[in-house]
Tab-separated table of C-alpha atoms and ligand atoms in Angstrom:
chain	number	residue	atom	x	y	z
E	1	UNK	CA	-0.219	0.169	0.082
E	2	UNK	CA	2.991	2.200	0.935
E	3	UNK	CA	4.819	3.163	-2.297
E	4	UNK	CA	8.476	4.909	-2.148
E	5	UNK	CA	9.652	6.135	1.569
E	6	UNK	CA	11.543	8.966	3.093
E	7	UNK	CA	13.012	11.401	1.739
E	8	UNK	CA	10.853	11.217	-1.544
E	9	UNK	CA	7.762	10.496	0.447
E	10	UNK	CA	6.569	12.889	3.207
E	11	UNK	CA	2.746	13.448	4.308
E	12	UNK	CA	3.127	15.956	5.881
E	13	UNK	CA	3.611	18.117	2.275
E	14	UNK	CA	-0.595	17.318	2.444
E	15	UNK	CA	-0.692	18.828	5.125
E	16	UNK	CA	0.961	22.166	5.042
E	17	UNK	CA	-1.421	24.846	4.004
E	18	UNK	CA	-5.116	25.403	5.350
E	19	UNK	CA	-6.903	25.006	1.427
E	20	UNK	CA	-4.915	21.527	1.326
E	21	UNK	CA	-6.118	20.102	4.502
E	22	UNK	CA	-9.314	20.939	3.264
E	23	UNK	CA	-9.318	19.431	0.455
E	24	UNK	CA	-7.657	16.005	1.795
E	25	UNK	CA	-10.249	15.669	4.658
E	26	UNK	CA	-11.764	12.470	4.708
E	27	UNK	CA	-15.222	13.181	7.304
E	28	UNK	CA	-17.237	15.754	7.564
E	29	UNK	CA	-20.215	17.078	9.697
E	30	UNK	CA	-23.857	18.717	9.056
E	31	UNK	CA	-26.202	19.445	11.049
E	32	UNK	CA	-27.844	16.682	8.697
E	33	UNK	CA	-26.124	14.543	10.916
E	34	UNK	CA	-27.579	15.243	14.223
E	35	UNK	CA	-30.626	13.884	16.510
E	36	UNK	CA	-31.483	16.854	19.450
E	37	UNK	CA	-32.432	15.038	22.807
E	38	UNK	CA	-35.358	16.771	24.050
E	39	UNK	CA	-36.133	16.561	27.898
E	40	UNK	CA	-39.601	17.847	29.246
E	41	UNK	CA	-41.028	18.902	32.163
E	42	UNK	CA	-44.419	19.106	33.926
E	43	UNK	CA	-46.310	22.422	34.348
E	44	UNK	CA	-45.773	25.754	32.438
E	45	UNK	CA	-43.380	28.637	30.880
E	46	UNK	CA	-40.408	26.164	32.612
E	47	UNK	CA	-36.722	25.607	31.234
E	48	UNK	CA	-35.541	24.155	34.345
E	49	UNK	CA	-31.263	23.882	34.516
E	50	UNK	CA	-29.907	20.104	35.164
E	51	UNK	CA	-27.231	20.155	37.370
E	52	UNK	CA	-25.551	17.091	36.566
E	53	UNK	CA	-25.883	18.006	33.096
E	54	UNK	CA	-25.030	22.086	32.280
E	55	UNK	CA	-25.913	24.081	29.494
E	56	UNK	CA	-28.706	21.136	28.888
E	57	UNK	CA	-32.741	22.147	29.940
E	58	UNK	CA	-35.897	20.789	30.715
E	59	UNK	CA	-38.463	22.082	29.062
E	60	UNK	CA	-42.597	22.594	29.588
E	61	UNK	CA	-44.384	21.498	26.997
E	62	UNK	CA	-44.941	25.346	26.140
E	63	UNK	CA	-41.644	26.650	25.993
E	64	UNK	CA	-41.376	23.966	23.481
E	65	UNK	CA	-41.180	26.140	20.448
E	66	UNK	CA	-38.352	28.158	21.761
E	67	UNK	CA	-36.229	24.975	21.193
E	68	UNK	CA	-37.626	23.660	18.532
E	69	UNK	CA	-37.563	26.543	16.550
E	70	UNK	CA	-33.459	26.644	17.302
E	71	UNK	CA	-32.910	23.053	15.809
E	72	UNK	CA	-35.283	23.896	12.714
E	73	UNK	CA	-32.980	27.074	12.168
E	74	UNK	CA	-30.306	24.759	12.766
E	75	UNK	CA	-31.514	22.258	10.260
E	76	UNK	CA	-31.415	19.711	12.633
E	77	UNK	CA	-33.995	16.690	11.263
E	78	UNK	CA	-35.525	15.182	14.048
E	79	UNK	CA	-35.390	15.715	18.119
E	80	UNK	CA	-35.705	13.082	20.745
E	81	UNK	CA	-38.396	13.417	23.595
E	82	UNK	CA	-37.445	12.002	27.066
E	83	UNK	CA	-39.501	13.292	29.882
E	84	UNK	CA	-39.780	13.174	33.581
E	85	UNK	CA	-42.603	12.131	35.165
E	86	UNK	CA	-43.645	12.846	38.351
E	87	UNK	CA	-42.830	10.707	41.099
E	88	UNK	CA	-46.849	10.540	42.084
E	89	UNK	CA	-47.519	9.389	38.136
E	90	UNK	CA	-44.954	6.325	39.117
E	91	UNK	CA	-45.554	2.490	39.917
E	92	UNK	CA	-44.265	-0.755	39.348
E	93	UNK	CA	-45.741	-1.256	36.235
E	94	UNK	CA	-44.738	1.755	34.576
E	95	UNK	CA	-48.759	2.226	33.791
E	96	UNK	CA	-48.315	6.097	32.800
E	97	UNK	CA	-46.520	4.986	29.988
E	98	UNK	CA	-49.738	3.589	28.303
E	99	UNK	CA	-51.562	6.992	29.516
E	100	UNK	CA	-52.063	8.906	25.989
E	101	UNK	CA	-52.352	12.011	28.090
E	102	UNK	CA	-49.100	11.653	29.744
E	103	UNK	CA	-46.085	14.104	29.228
E	104	UNK	CA	-44.163	12.871	25.547
E	105	UNK	CA	-47.797	12.069	24.416
E	106	UNK	CA	-48.371	15.253	24.616
E	107	UNK	CA	-46.081	16.823	23.464
E	108	UNK	CA	-45.430	14.719	20.204
E	109	UNK	CA	-49.213	15.948	19.560
E	110	UNK	CA	-48.183	19.443	20.010
E	111	UNK	CA	-45.251	19.726	18.173
E	112	UNK	CA	-46.535	17.443	15.234
E	113	UNK	CA	-49.451	20.039	15.207
E	114	UNK	CA	-47.340	22.810	15.011
E	115	UNK	CA	-44.407	21.796	12.964
E	116	UNK	CA	-45.815	19.084	10.896
E	117	UNK	CA	-43.215	17.140	9.361
E	118	UNK	CA	-40.843	19.954	9.167
E	119	UNK	CA	-38.824	18.102	11.901
E	120	UNK	CA	-38.462	14.273	12.726
E	121	UNK	CA	-39.732	13.041	16.206
E	122	UNK	CA	-38.004	10.032	18.074
E	123	UNK	CA	-39.294	8.069	21.600
E	124	UNK	CA	-37.813	5.756	23.460
E	125	UNK	CA	-39.598	2.813	24.315
E	126	UNK	CA	-39.045	1.825	27.539
E	127	UNK	CA	-40.430	1.868	31.200
E	128	UNK	CA	-37.699	3.742	32.979
E	129	UNK	CA	-39.233	6.884	33.015
E	130	UNK	CA	-42.567	5.682	34.063
E	131	UNK	CA	-41.536	2.891	37.089
E	132	UNK	CA	-40.913	3.423	40.937
E	133	UNK	CA	-38.045	1.153	40.839
E	134	UNK	CA	-36.374	2.759	37.339
E	135	UNK	CA	-35.937	-0.769	35.656
E	136	UNK	CA	-36.708	-0.487	31.942
E	137	UNK	CA	-39.459	-3.595	32.252
E	138	UNK	CA	-41.776	-4.726	34.732
E	139	UNK	CA	-39.795	-6.931	37.519
E	140	UNK	CA	-41.782	-10.519	38.843
E	141	UNK	CA	-39.566	-12.226	41.369
E	142	UNK	CA	-36.690	-9.857	41.512
E	143	UNK	CA	-35.982	-10.591	37.539
E	144	UNK	CA	-36.217	-8.123	34.828
E	145	UNK	CA	-39.356	-10.339	32.783
E	146	UNK	CA	-38.903	-9.530	29.490
E	147	UNK	CA	-41.680	-11.001	27.762
E	148	UNK	CA	-44.575	-9.685	29.679
E	149	UNK	CA	-42.408	-6.427	29.380
E	150	UNK	CA	-42.546	-6.828	25.803
E	151	UNK	CA	-46.330	-6.768	26.020
E	152	UNK	CA	-46.172	-3.385	27.389
E	153	UNK	CA	-43.738	-1.718	25.197
E	154	UNK	CA	-46.677	-3.167	21.710
E	155	UNK	CA	-48.756	-0.768	23.281
E	156	UNK	CA	-46.534	1.969	24.563
E	157	UNK	CA	-44.879	1.969	20.209
E	158	UNK	CA	-48.615	1.918	19.414
E	159	UNK	CA	-49.536	5.105	21.568
E	160	UNK	CA	-46.886	7.156	20.213
E	161	UNK	CA	-47.443	6.140	16.581
E	162	UNK	CA	-50.767	6.732	17.225
E	163	UNK	CA	-49.904	10.284	18.631
E	164	UNK	CA	-47.614	11.132	15.692
E	165	UNK	CA	-44.167	9.399	16.325
E	166	UNK	CA	-42.309	9.470	13.767
E	167	UNK	CA	-39.630	7.022	15.082
E	168	UNK	CA	-39.840	4.319	17.284
E	169	UNK	CA	-37.093	3.728	19.485
E	170	UNK	CA	-36.766	0.722	21.985
E	171	UNK	CA	-34.039	1.182	24.332
E	172	UNK	CA	-35.005	-1.044	26.857
E	173	UNK	CA	-32.932	-4.536	25.287
E	174	UNK	CA	-35.911	-6.938	25.784
E	175	UNK	CA	-34.776	-9.867	23.291
E	176	UNK	CA	-37.410	-10.085	20.667
E	177	UNK	CA	-39.092	-6.384	20.930
E	178	UNK	CA	-38.120	-5.295	17.487
E	179	UNK	CA	-39.928	-8.289	15.733
E	180	UNK	CA	-42.971	-8.069	17.552
E	181	UNK	CA	-43.076	-4.350	17.484
E	182	UNK	CA	-43.033	-4.079	13.987
E	183	UNK	CA	-45.598	-7.137	13.081
E	184	UNK	CA	-48.117	-4.547	15.770
E	185	UNK	CA	-47.447	-1.714	13.917
E	186	UNK	CA	-47.989	-3.216	10.483
E	187	UNK	CA	-51.102	-4.866	11.522
E	188	UNK	CA	-52.596	-1.303	13.351
E	189	UNK	CA	-51.252	0.459	9.526
E	190	UNK	CA	-48.628	2.117	10.982
E	191	UNK	CA	-46.427	0.320	8.762
E	192	UNK	CA	-44.774	3.951	7.366
E	193	UNK	CA	-43.337	4.165	11.310
E	194	UNK	CA	-39.596	3.806	11.438
E	195	UNK	CA	-38.030	1.875	13.693
E	196	UNK	CA	-34.654	2.739	15.501
E	197	UNK	CA	-33.758	-0.289	17.874
E	198	UNK	CA	-31.140	0.860	20.341
E	199	UNK	CA	-29.223	-2.510	19.413
E	200	UNK	CA	-26.462	-2.635	21.147
E	201	UNK	CA	-26.710	-0.806	24.133
E	202	UNK	CA	-23.877	-1.674	27.191
E	203	UNK	CA	-24.939	-1.631	30.652
E	204	UNK	CA	-22.954	1.707	31.275
E	205	UNK	CA	-22.355	4.564	34.361
E	206	UNK	CA	-21.940	6.666	31.573
E	207	UNK	CA	-25.875	6.983	31.931
E	208	UNK	CA	-25.546	8.720	34.909
E	209	UNK	CA	-26.926	12.482	34.091
E	210	UNK	CA	-29.336	11.062	32.084
E	211	UNK	CA	-30.883	8.831	34.798
E	212	UNK	CA	-31.028	12.100	37.227
E	213	UNK	CA	-32.165	14.156	34.066
E	214	UNK	CA	-35.588	11.835	33.826
E	215	UNK	CA	-35.746	11.418	37.640
E	216	UNK	CA	-34.871	7.752	37.766
E	217	UNK	CA	-31.438	7.694	39.239
E	218	UNK	CA	-32.605	7.660	43.320
E	219	UNK	CA	-34.923	5.576	41.987
E	220	UNK	CA	-32.893	2.779	40.258
E	221	UNK	CA	-32.695	-0.772	42.324
E	222	UNK	CA	-29.599	-2.596	41.035
E	223	UNK	CA	-28.488	-2.212	37.951
E	224	UNK	CA	-29.713	-3.084	34.177
E	225	UNK	CA	-26.459	-5.902	33.752
E	226	UNK	CA	-29.251	-8.406	32.845
E	227	UNK	CA	-30.494	-6.595	29.882
E	228	UNK	CA	-28.354	-4.097	28.853
E	229	UNK	CA	-24.635	-5.689	27.568
E	230	UNK	CA	-21.633	-6.226	29.360
E	231	UNK	CA	-18.845	-3.256	27.669
E	232	UNK	CA	-16.667	-6.475	27.947
E	233	UNK	CA	-18.611	-7.738	24.408
E	234	UNK	CA	-18.418	-7.301	20.872
E	235	UNK	CA	-18.958	-10.159	19.033
E	236	UNK	CA	-22.170	-10.053	21.333
E	237	UNK	CA	-22.794	-6.816	19.723
E	238	UNK	CA	-23.120	-8.204	15.990
E	239	UNK	CA	-25.417	-10.781	17.537
E	240	UNK	CA	-27.961	-8.321	19.014
E	241	UNK	CA	-27.994	-5.819	15.669
E	242	UNK	CA	-27.963	-8.757	13.531
E	243	UNK	CA	-31.660	-10.003	15.165
E	244	UNK	CA	-32.755	-6.710	15.112
E	245	UNK	CA	-31.693	-6.272	11.545
E	246	UNK	CA	-33.835	-9.528	10.553
E	247	UNK	CA	-36.404	-8.747	12.558
E	248	UNK	CA	-37.091	-5.547	11.482
E	249	UNK	CA	-35.224	-2.299	12.351
E	250	UNK	CA	-34.660	0.012	9.696
E	251	UNK	CA	-31.602	1.683	11.825
E	252	UNK	CA	-29.621	0.823	14.172
E	253	UNK	CA	-27.535	2.676	17.052
E	254	UNK	CA	-24.983	1.960	19.444
E	255	UNK	CA	-24.585	3.775	22.989
E	256	UNK	CA	-22.475	5.112	24.556
E	257	UNK	CA	-20.618	6.529	21.836
E	258	UNK	CA	-17.021	7.159	22.345
E	259	UNK	CA	-16.114	4.385	24.187
E	260	UNK	CA	-17.807	2.382	21.944
E	261	UNK	CA	-16.356	3.782	18.481
E	262	UNK	CA	-14.483	0.268	17.871
E	263	UNK	CA	-18.379	-1.020	17.832
E	264	UNK	CA	-20.151	1.164	15.137
E	265	UNK	CA	-16.819	0.227	12.779
E	266	UNK	CA	-17.322	-3.013	13.439
E	267	UNK	CA	-20.960	-2.455	13.251
E	268	UNK	CA	-20.982	-0.251	9.693
E	269	UNK	CA	-17.890	-2.872	8.202
E	270	UNK	CA	-20.489	-6.057	8.303
E	271	UNK	CA	-24.158	-4.616	8.131
E	272	UNK	CA	-25.062	-1.955	5.200
E	273	UNK	CA	-27.722	-0.453	7.605
E	274	UNK	CA	-28.193	3.574	8.941
E	275	UNK	CA	-25.879	3.046	12.080
E	276	UNK	CA	-26.246	6.159	14.897
E	277	UNK	CA	-23.785	7.057	17.324
E	278	UNK	CA	-25.527	7.901	20.806
E	279	UNK	CA	-22.812	10.288	22.740
E	280	UNK	CA	-24.731	9.945	25.872
E	281	UNK	CA	-24.810	12.552	29.138
E	282	UNK	CA	-21.656	11.076	30.772
E	283	UNK	CA	-19.980	11.853	27.709
E	284	UNK	CA	-21.746	15.195	27.611
E	285	UNK	CA	-21.210	15.996	31.878
E	286	UNK	CA	-17.415	15.224	31.083
E	287	UNK	CA	-16.311	17.490	28.358
E	288	UNK	CA	-18.529	19.936	29.442
E	289	UNK	CA	-17.327	20.173	32.816
E	290	UNK	CA	-13.879	19.923	31.772
E	291	UNK	CA	-14.408	22.948	29.108
E	292	UNK	CA	-16.272	24.744	31.849
E	293	UNK	CA	-13.151	24.383	34.255
E	294	UNK	CA	-11.315	25.408	31.553
E	295	UNK	CA	-8.910	22.884	31.321
E	296	UNK	CA	-9.666	21.386	28.015
E	297	UNK	CA	-11.004	24.436	25.164
E	298	UNK	CA	-13.978	23.837	23.618
E	299	UNK	CA	-12.730	22.797	20.282
E	300	UNK	CA	-12.989	19.026	22.101
E	301	UNK	CA	-16.367	18.962	21.502
E	302	UNK	CA	-16.186	18.824	17.234
E	303	UNK	CA	-13.304	16.405	17.825
E	304	UNK	CA	-15.264	14.068	19.618
E	305	UNK	CA	-18.149	14.503	17.084
E	306	UNK	CA	-16.254	14.098	14.237
E	307	UNK	CA	-14.922	10.488	15.859
E	308	UNK	CA	-18.015	9.105	15.280
E	309	UNK	CA	-18.108	10.566	11.643
E	310	UNK	CA	-15.011	8.701	11.459
E	311	UNK	CA	-15.703	5.689	12.750
E	312	UNK	CA	-18.756	5.239	9.989
E	313	UNK	CA	-21.763	6.777	11.902
E	314	UNK	CA	-24.601	8.171	9.991
E	315	UNK	CA	-25.776	10.766	12.307
E	316	UNK	CA	-24.824	11.348	16.029
E	317	UNK	CA	-27.456	11.986	19.343
E	318	UNK	CA	-25.751	14.770	21.095
E	319	UNK	CA	-27.193	17.257	23.295
E	320	UNK	CA	-24.497	19.661	21.416
E	321	UNK	CA	-27.013	19.434	18.822
E	322	UNK	CA	-28.378	22.667	19.562
E	323	UNK	CA	-25.006	24.471	19.799
E	324	UNK	CA	-24.435	22.557	16.498
E	325	UNK	CA	-23.513	26.317	14.586
E	326	UNK	CA	-21.004	27.626	17.065
E	327	UNK	CA	-19.553	23.973	17.352
E	328	UNK	CA	-19.068	23.308	13.082
E	329	UNK	CA	-17.720	27.428	12.854
L	1	PBG	C1	-33.503	4.452	29.243
L	1	PBG	C2	-32.493	5.179	28.525
L	1	PBG	C3	-31.468	5.854	29.365
L	1	PBG	C4	-30.597	6.605	27.757
L	1	PBG	C5	-31.516	6.567	26.987
L	1	PBG	N1	-32.472	5.882	27.471
L	1	PBG	C6	-30.607	5.440	30.397
L	1	PBG	C7	-30.691	3.840	30.972
L	1	PBG	O1	-30.923	2.635	30.129
L	1	PBG	O2	-30.612	3.947	31.876
L	1	PBG	C8	-29.449	7.242	28.690
L	1	PBG	C9	-29.350	8.206	27.691
L	1	PBG	C10	-28.213	8.863	28.000
L	1	PBG	O3	-27.182	8.853	28.910
L	1	PBG	O4	-27.646	10.079	27.710
L	1	PBG	N2	-33.382	3.206	28.705
């Protein structure tokens, strides 16, 4: 592959001027590459800061236009909605997930009413924002039960689709849920609702600030290791992705992001399907805290985002998406 050698060969030649570096760059980022997560909160006129995620806020439904107008102006194609459910509405079964007047459902309706199809809406399918124990599924005799959980996830998916959600994103890691949800969507005439599977989702400590943001952190009993993946494994990620593709996923996600670039690359090379990376809350907060403390400068944001492109991701879920104009400049 390498022909010639030093001193004939000098790789620095191509790097010597800005125009030349621009010419030979292999990867680029644009606003089209981003999904913006938005945290929702009950109430009116609220834009609430989140102590564990400096620069990220929770919005009440009537304040959503502020952030969605901005996303539109920036050219972000899709937002992802995450509710902070009131504690009084949480229970063992997560039944609030199936309430058509829950926070997410009302937000979807409002956004669709105001913005039509100018911006995509993605919603998580999982029970953790709604359960009193903070787990993504139902608990029976101390186990997170798979098949019973799927029955609820199917109804959660149908409800979100009915409200107008464009992209259903199961993030629960139950076995077999993609196929079951696809089948149920098709049967109910939601043939064109897309499925983005959080297919390779690892049991990670990088989710800490998110759990704080949606109010499940203090609730969570134990860990999620019996359903989310072991971070020692990568062959297993290929199996998870292969199964979800066979079951009908239109797109797949790897999560967390930066510590899992090898997984993104592996999957992109093996499966020709849109792959998304989730730069999760812990990654965001580590970077942003270091910037705020002037330990690193803010160019690390762009560098971190570009790593996902280099690994082969088609797009990135990032809490920086609402500031992408300044980051790409
Ligand atoms: C819930 C869910 C989590 C995240 C997205 N959806 C947390 C978890 O699985 O415990 C994490 C996102 C982030 O950390 O930014 N199923």
